[in-house]
PDB file of C-alpha atoms in Angstrom:
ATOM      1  CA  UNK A 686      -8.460  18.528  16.294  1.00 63.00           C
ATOM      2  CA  UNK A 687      -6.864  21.468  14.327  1.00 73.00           C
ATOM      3  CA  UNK A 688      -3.399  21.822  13.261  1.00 70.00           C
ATOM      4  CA  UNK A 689      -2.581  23.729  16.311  1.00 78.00           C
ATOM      5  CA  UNK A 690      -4.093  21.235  18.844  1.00 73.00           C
ATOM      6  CA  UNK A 691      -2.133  18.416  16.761  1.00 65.00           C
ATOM      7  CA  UNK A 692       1.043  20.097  16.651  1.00 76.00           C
ATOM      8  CA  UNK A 693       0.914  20.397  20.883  1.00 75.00           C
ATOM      9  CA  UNK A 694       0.339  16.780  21.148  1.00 70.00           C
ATOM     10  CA  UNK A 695       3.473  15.882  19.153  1.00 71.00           C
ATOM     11  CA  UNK A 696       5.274  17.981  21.562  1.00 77.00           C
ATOM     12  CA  UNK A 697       4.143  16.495  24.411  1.00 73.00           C
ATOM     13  CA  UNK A 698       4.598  12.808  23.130  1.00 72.00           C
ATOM     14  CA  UNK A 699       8.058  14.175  22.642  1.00 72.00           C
ATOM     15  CA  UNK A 700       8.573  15.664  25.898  1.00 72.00           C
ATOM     16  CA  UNK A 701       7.047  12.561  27.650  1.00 72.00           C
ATOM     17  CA  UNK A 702       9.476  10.347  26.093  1.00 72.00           C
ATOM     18  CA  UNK A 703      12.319  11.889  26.896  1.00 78.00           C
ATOM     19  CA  UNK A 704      15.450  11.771  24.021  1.00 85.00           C
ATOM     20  CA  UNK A 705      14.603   8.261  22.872  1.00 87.00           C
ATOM     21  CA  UNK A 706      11.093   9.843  21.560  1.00 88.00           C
ATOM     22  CA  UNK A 707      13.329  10.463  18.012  1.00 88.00           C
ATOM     23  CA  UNK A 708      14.776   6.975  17.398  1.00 91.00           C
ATOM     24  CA  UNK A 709      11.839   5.802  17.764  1.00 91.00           C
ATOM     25  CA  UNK A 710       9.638   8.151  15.928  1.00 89.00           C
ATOM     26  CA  UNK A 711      12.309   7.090  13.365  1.00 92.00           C
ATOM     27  CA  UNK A 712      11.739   3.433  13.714  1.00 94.00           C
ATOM     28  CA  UNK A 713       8.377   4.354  13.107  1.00 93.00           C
ATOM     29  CA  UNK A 714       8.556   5.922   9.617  1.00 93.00           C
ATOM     30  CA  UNK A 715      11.104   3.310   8.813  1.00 96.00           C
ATOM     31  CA  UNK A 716       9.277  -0.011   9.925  1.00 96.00           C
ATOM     32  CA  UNK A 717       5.330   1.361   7.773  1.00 95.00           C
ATOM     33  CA  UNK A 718       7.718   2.415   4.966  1.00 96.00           C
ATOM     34  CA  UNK A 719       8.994  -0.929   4.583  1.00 96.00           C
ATOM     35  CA  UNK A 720       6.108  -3.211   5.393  1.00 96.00           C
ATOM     36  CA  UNK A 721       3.787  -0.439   3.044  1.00 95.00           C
ATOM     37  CA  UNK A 722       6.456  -0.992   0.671  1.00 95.00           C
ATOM     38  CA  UNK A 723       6.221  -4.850   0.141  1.00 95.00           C
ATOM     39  CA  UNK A 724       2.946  -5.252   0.729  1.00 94.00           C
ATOM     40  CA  UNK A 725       2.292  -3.083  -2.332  1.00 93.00           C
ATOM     41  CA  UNK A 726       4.716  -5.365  -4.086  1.00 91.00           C
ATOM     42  CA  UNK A 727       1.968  -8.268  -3.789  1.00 90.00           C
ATOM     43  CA  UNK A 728      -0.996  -7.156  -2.796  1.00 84.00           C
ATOM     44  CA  UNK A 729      -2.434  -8.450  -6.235  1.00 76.00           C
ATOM     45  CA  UNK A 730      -4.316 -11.755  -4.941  1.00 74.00           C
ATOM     46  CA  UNK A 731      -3.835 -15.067  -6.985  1.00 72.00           C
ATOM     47  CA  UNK A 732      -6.695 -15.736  -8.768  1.00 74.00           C
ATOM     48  CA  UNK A 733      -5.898 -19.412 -10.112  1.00 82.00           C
ATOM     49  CA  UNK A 734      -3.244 -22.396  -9.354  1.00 86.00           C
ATOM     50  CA  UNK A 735       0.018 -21.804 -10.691  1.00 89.00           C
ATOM     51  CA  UNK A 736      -0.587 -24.283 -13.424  1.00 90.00           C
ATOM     52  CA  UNK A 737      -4.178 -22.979 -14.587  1.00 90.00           C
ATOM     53  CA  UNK A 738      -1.802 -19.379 -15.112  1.00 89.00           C
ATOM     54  CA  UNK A 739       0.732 -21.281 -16.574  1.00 89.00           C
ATOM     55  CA  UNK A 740      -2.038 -22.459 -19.524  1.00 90.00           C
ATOM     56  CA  UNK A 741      -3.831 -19.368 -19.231  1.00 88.00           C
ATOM     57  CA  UNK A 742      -0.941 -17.097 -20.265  1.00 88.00           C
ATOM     58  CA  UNK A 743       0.468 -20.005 -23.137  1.00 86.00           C
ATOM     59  CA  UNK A 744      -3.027 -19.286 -24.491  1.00 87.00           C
ATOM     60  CA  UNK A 745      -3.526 -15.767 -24.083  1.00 82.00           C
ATOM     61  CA  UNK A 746      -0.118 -14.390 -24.863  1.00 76.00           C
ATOM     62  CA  UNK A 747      -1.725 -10.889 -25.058  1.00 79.00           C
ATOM     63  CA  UNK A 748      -3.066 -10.726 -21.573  1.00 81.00           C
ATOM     64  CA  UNK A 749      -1.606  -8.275 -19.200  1.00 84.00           C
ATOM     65  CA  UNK A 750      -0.172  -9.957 -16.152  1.00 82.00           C
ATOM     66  CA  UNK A 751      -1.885  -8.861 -12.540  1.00 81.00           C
ATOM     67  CA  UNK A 752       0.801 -10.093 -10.128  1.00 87.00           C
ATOM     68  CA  UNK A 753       4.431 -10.965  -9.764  1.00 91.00           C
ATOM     69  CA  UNK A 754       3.562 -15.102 -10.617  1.00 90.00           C
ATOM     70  CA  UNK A 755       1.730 -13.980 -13.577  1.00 90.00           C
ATOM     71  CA  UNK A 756       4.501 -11.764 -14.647  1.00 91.00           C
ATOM     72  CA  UNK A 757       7.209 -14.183 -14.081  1.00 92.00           C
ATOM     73  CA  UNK A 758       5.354 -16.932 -15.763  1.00 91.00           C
ATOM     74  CA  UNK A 759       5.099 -14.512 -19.144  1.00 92.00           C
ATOM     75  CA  UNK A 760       9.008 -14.108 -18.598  1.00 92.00           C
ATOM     76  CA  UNK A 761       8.943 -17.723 -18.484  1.00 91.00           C
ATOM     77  CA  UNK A 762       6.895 -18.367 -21.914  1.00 90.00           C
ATOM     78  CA  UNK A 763       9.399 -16.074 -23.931  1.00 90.00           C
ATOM     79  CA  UNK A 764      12.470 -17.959 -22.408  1.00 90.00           C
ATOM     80  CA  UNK A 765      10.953 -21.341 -23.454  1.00 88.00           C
ATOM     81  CA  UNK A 766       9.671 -19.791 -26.925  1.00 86.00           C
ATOM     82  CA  UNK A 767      12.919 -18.849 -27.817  1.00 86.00           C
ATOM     83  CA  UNK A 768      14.145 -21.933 -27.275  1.00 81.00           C
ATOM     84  CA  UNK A 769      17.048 -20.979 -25.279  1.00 80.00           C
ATOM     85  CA  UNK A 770      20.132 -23.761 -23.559  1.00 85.00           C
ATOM     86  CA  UNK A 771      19.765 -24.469 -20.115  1.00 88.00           C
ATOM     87  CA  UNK A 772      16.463 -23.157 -19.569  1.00 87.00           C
ATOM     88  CA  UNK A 773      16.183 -23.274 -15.832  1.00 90.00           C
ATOM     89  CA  UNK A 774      19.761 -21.694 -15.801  1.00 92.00           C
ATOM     90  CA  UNK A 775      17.897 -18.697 -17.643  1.00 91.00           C
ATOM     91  CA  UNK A 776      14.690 -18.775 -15.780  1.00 92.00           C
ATOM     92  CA  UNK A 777      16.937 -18.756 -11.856  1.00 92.00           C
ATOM     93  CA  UNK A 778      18.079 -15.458 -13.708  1.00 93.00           C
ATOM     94  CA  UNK A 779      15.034 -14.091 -14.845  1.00 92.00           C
ATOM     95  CA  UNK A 780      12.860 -14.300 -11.777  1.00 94.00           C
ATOM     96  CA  UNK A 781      16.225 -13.346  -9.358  1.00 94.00           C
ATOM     97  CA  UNK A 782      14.372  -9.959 -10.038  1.00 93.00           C
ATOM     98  CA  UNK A 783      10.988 -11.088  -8.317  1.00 93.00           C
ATOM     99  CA  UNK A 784      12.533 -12.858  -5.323  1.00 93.00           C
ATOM    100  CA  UNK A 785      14.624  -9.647  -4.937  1.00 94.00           C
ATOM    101  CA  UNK A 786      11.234  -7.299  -5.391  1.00 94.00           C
ATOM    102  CA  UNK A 787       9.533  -9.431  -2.926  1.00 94.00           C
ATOM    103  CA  UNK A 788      12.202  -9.456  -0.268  1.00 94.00           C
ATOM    104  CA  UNK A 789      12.943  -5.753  -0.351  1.00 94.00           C
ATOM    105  CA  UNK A 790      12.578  -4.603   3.391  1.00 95.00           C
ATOM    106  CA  UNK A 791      12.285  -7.322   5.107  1.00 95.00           C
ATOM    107  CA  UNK A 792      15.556  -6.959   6.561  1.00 95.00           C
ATOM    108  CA  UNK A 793      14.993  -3.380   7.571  1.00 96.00           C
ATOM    109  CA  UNK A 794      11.913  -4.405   9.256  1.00 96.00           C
ATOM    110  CA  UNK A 795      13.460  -6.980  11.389  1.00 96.00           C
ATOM    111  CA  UNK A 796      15.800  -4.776  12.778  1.00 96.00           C
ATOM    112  CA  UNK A 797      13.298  -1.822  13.750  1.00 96.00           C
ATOM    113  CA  UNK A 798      10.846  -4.112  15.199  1.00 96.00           C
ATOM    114  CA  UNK A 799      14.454  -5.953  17.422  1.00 95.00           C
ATOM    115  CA  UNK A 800      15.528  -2.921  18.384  1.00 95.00           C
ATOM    116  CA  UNK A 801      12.082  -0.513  19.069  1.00 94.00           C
ATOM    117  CA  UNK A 802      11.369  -2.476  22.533  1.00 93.00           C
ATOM    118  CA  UNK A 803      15.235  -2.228  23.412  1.00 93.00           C
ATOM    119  CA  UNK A 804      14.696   1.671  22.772  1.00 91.00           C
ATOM    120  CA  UNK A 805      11.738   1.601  25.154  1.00 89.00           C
ATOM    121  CA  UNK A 806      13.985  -0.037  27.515  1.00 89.00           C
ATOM    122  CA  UNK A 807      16.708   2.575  27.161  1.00 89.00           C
ATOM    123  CA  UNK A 808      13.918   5.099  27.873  1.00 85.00           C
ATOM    124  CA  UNK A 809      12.724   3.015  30.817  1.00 85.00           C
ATOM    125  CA  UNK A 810      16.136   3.204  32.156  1.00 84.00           C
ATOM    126  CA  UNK A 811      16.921   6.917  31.470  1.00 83.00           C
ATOM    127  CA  UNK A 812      13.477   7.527  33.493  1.00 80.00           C
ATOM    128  CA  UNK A 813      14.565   5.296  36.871  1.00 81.00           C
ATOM    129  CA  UNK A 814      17.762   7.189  36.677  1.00 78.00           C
ATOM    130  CA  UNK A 815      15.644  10.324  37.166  1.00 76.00           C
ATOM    131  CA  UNK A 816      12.803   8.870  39.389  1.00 74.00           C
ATOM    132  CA  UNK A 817      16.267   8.179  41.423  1.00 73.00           C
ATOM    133  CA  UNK A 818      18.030  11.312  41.540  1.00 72.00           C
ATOM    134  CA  UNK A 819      14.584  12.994  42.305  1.00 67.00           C
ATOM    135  CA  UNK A 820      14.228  10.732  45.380  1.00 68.00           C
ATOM    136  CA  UNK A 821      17.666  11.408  46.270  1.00 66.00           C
ATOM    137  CA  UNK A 822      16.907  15.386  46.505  1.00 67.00           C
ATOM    138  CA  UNK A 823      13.506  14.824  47.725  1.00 60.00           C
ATOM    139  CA  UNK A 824      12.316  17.001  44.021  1.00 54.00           C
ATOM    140  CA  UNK A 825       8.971  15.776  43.296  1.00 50.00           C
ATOM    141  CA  UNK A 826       8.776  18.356  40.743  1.00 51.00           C
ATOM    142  CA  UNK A 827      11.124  19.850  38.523  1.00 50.00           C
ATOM    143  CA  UNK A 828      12.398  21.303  34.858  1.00 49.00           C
ATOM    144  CA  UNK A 829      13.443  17.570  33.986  1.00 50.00           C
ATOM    145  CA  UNK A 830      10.578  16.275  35.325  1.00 55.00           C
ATOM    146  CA  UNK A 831      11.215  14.997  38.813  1.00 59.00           C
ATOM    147  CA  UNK A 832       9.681  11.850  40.349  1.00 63.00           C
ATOM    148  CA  UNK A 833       7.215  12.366  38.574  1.00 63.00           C
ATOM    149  CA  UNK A 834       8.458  13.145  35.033  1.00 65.00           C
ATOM    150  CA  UNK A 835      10.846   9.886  35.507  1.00 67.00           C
ATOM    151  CA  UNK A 836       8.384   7.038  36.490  1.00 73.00           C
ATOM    152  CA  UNK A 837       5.841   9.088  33.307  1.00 72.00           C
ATOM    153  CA  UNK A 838       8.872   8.728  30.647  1.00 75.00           C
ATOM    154  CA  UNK A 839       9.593   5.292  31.825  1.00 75.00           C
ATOM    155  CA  UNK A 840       6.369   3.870  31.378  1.00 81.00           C
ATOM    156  CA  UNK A 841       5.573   5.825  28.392  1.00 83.00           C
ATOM    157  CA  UNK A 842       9.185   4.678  26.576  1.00 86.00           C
ATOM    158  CA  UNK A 843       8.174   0.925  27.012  1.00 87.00           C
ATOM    159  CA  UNK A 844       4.794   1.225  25.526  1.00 87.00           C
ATOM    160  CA  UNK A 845       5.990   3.244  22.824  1.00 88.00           C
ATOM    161  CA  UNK A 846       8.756   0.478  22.198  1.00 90.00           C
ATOM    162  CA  UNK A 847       6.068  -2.437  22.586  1.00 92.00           C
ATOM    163  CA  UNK A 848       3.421  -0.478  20.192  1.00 91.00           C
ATOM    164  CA  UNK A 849       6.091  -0.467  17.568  1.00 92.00           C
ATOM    165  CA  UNK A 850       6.930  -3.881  17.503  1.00 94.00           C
ATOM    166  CA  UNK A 851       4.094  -5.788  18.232  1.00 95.00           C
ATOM    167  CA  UNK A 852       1.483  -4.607  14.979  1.00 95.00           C
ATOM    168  CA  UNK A 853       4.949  -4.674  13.376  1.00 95.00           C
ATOM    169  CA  UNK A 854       5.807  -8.124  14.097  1.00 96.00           C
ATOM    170  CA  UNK A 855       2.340  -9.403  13.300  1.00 96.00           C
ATOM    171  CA  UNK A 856       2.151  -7.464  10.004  1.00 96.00           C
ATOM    172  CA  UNK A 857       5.663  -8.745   8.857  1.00 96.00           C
ATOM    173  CA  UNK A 858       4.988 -12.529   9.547  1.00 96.00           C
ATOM    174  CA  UNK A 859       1.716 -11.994   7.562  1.00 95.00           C
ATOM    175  CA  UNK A 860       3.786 -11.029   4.663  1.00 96.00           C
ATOM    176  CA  UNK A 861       6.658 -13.342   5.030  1.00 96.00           C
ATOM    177  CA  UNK A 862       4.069 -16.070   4.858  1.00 95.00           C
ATOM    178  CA  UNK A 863       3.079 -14.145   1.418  1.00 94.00           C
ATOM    179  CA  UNK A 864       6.715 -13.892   0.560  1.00 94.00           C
ATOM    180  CA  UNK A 865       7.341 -17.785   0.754  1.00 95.00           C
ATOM    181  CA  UNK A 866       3.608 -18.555  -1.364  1.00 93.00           C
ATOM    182  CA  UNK A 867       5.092 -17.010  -4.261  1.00 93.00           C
ATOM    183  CA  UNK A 868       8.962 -17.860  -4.103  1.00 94.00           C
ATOM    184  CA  UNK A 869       6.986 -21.733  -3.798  1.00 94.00           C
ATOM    185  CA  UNK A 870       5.006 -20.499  -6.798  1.00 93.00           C
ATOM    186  CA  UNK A 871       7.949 -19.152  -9.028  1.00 94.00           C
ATOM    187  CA  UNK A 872       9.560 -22.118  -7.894  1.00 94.00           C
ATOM    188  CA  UNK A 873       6.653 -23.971  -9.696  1.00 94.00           C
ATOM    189  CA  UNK A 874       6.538 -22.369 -12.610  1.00 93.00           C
ATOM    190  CA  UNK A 875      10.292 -23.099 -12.978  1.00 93.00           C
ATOM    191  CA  UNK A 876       9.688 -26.901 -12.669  1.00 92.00           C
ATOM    192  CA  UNK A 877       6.827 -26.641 -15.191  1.00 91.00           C
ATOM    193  CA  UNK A 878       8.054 -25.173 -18.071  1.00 90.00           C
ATOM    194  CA  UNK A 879      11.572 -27.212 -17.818  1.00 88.00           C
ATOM    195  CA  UNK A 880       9.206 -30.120 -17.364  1.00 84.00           C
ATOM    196  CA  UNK A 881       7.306 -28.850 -20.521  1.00 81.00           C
ATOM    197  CA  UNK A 882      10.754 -28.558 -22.330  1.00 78.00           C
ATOM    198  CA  UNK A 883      12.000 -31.587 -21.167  1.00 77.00           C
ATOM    199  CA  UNK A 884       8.471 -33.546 -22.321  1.00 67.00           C
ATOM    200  CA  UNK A 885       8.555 -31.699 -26.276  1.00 64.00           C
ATOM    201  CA  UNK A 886      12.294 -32.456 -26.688  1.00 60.00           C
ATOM    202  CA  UNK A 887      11.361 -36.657 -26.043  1.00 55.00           C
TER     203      UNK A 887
END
């Protein structure tokens, strides 16, 4: 398919789906923006237990970190090095960064894949309203479409809506499930090194 060819197709989607094609070309762009987005943020798979990284990193201070638990957990050693007051005060500040990083979308991408199906229902409705008024003059064709044009857009709205949401919703629980692994795991590593603390100050 050349550029030409491609460029036809789009217009046709478009034209199929009547003026809700837009939104939800929009919701589109939006919803793979944001789940591309976080699942960048921590793709980087967790090689060891949180407390095997905790000892790995207290030995190997020079080791780059691979992953948001690895760098939290250096964050972590240089807070408890420096011996600072109210450690897990400091740490709940330090990794408020992560559990920002890793949440970053998510919101977005619960509202694109709520409202994509309720734009394929809009579309649904805008095409019975035409399949209607096409009856009513007995136009089978015309330049909005007709009968025809009307029952096409609103099939072709709903399964637009539906093919947004669905992979969407599937693809965001996967990395909600991610999201609450390592907001358990800095959680972890917060116990651990106050626990540490705690344990060298007795």
């Amino acid at each position: 398919m050349n550029l030409t060819e491609f460029t036809i197709l789009i217009k046709e989607l478009f034209v199929a789906g009547g003026i809700v094609m837009p939104p939800l070309v929009l919701c589109i762009l939006l919803l793979w923006y944001g789940l591309g987005y976080r699942f960048w943020v921590m793709k980087e798979p967790k090689l060891m237990g949180v407390r095997d990284m905790l000892k790995y990193y207290q030995d190997h201070q020079d080791q780059s970190a691979k992953n948001i638990v690895a760098r939290a957990i250096q964050q972590g050693i240089a807070l408890k090095r420096k011996g600072v007051r109210n450690l897990r005060r400091h740490l709940d500040a330090a990794f408020y960064d992560y559990e920002r990083e890793i949440g970053k979308f998510s919101v977005l991408v619960r509202v694109v894949i709520l409202i994509s199906p309720l734009l394929g229902l809009l579309g649904t409705v805008i095409g019975m309203i035409e399949t209607f008024d096409s009856l009513a003059t007995m136009t089978l064709h015309s330049q909005s479409g007709g009968i025809a044009g009307g029952i096409s857009q609103a099939l072709f709205t709903t399964q637009m809506g539906l093919t947004v949401a669905i992979p969407g919703l599937l693809a965001h629980s996967i990395l909600n499930r991610k999201q609450q692994q390592i907001e358990q795991d800095l959680s972890q590593v917060k116990d651990l090194l106050c626990h540490q603390t705690t344990v060298k100050k007795t």
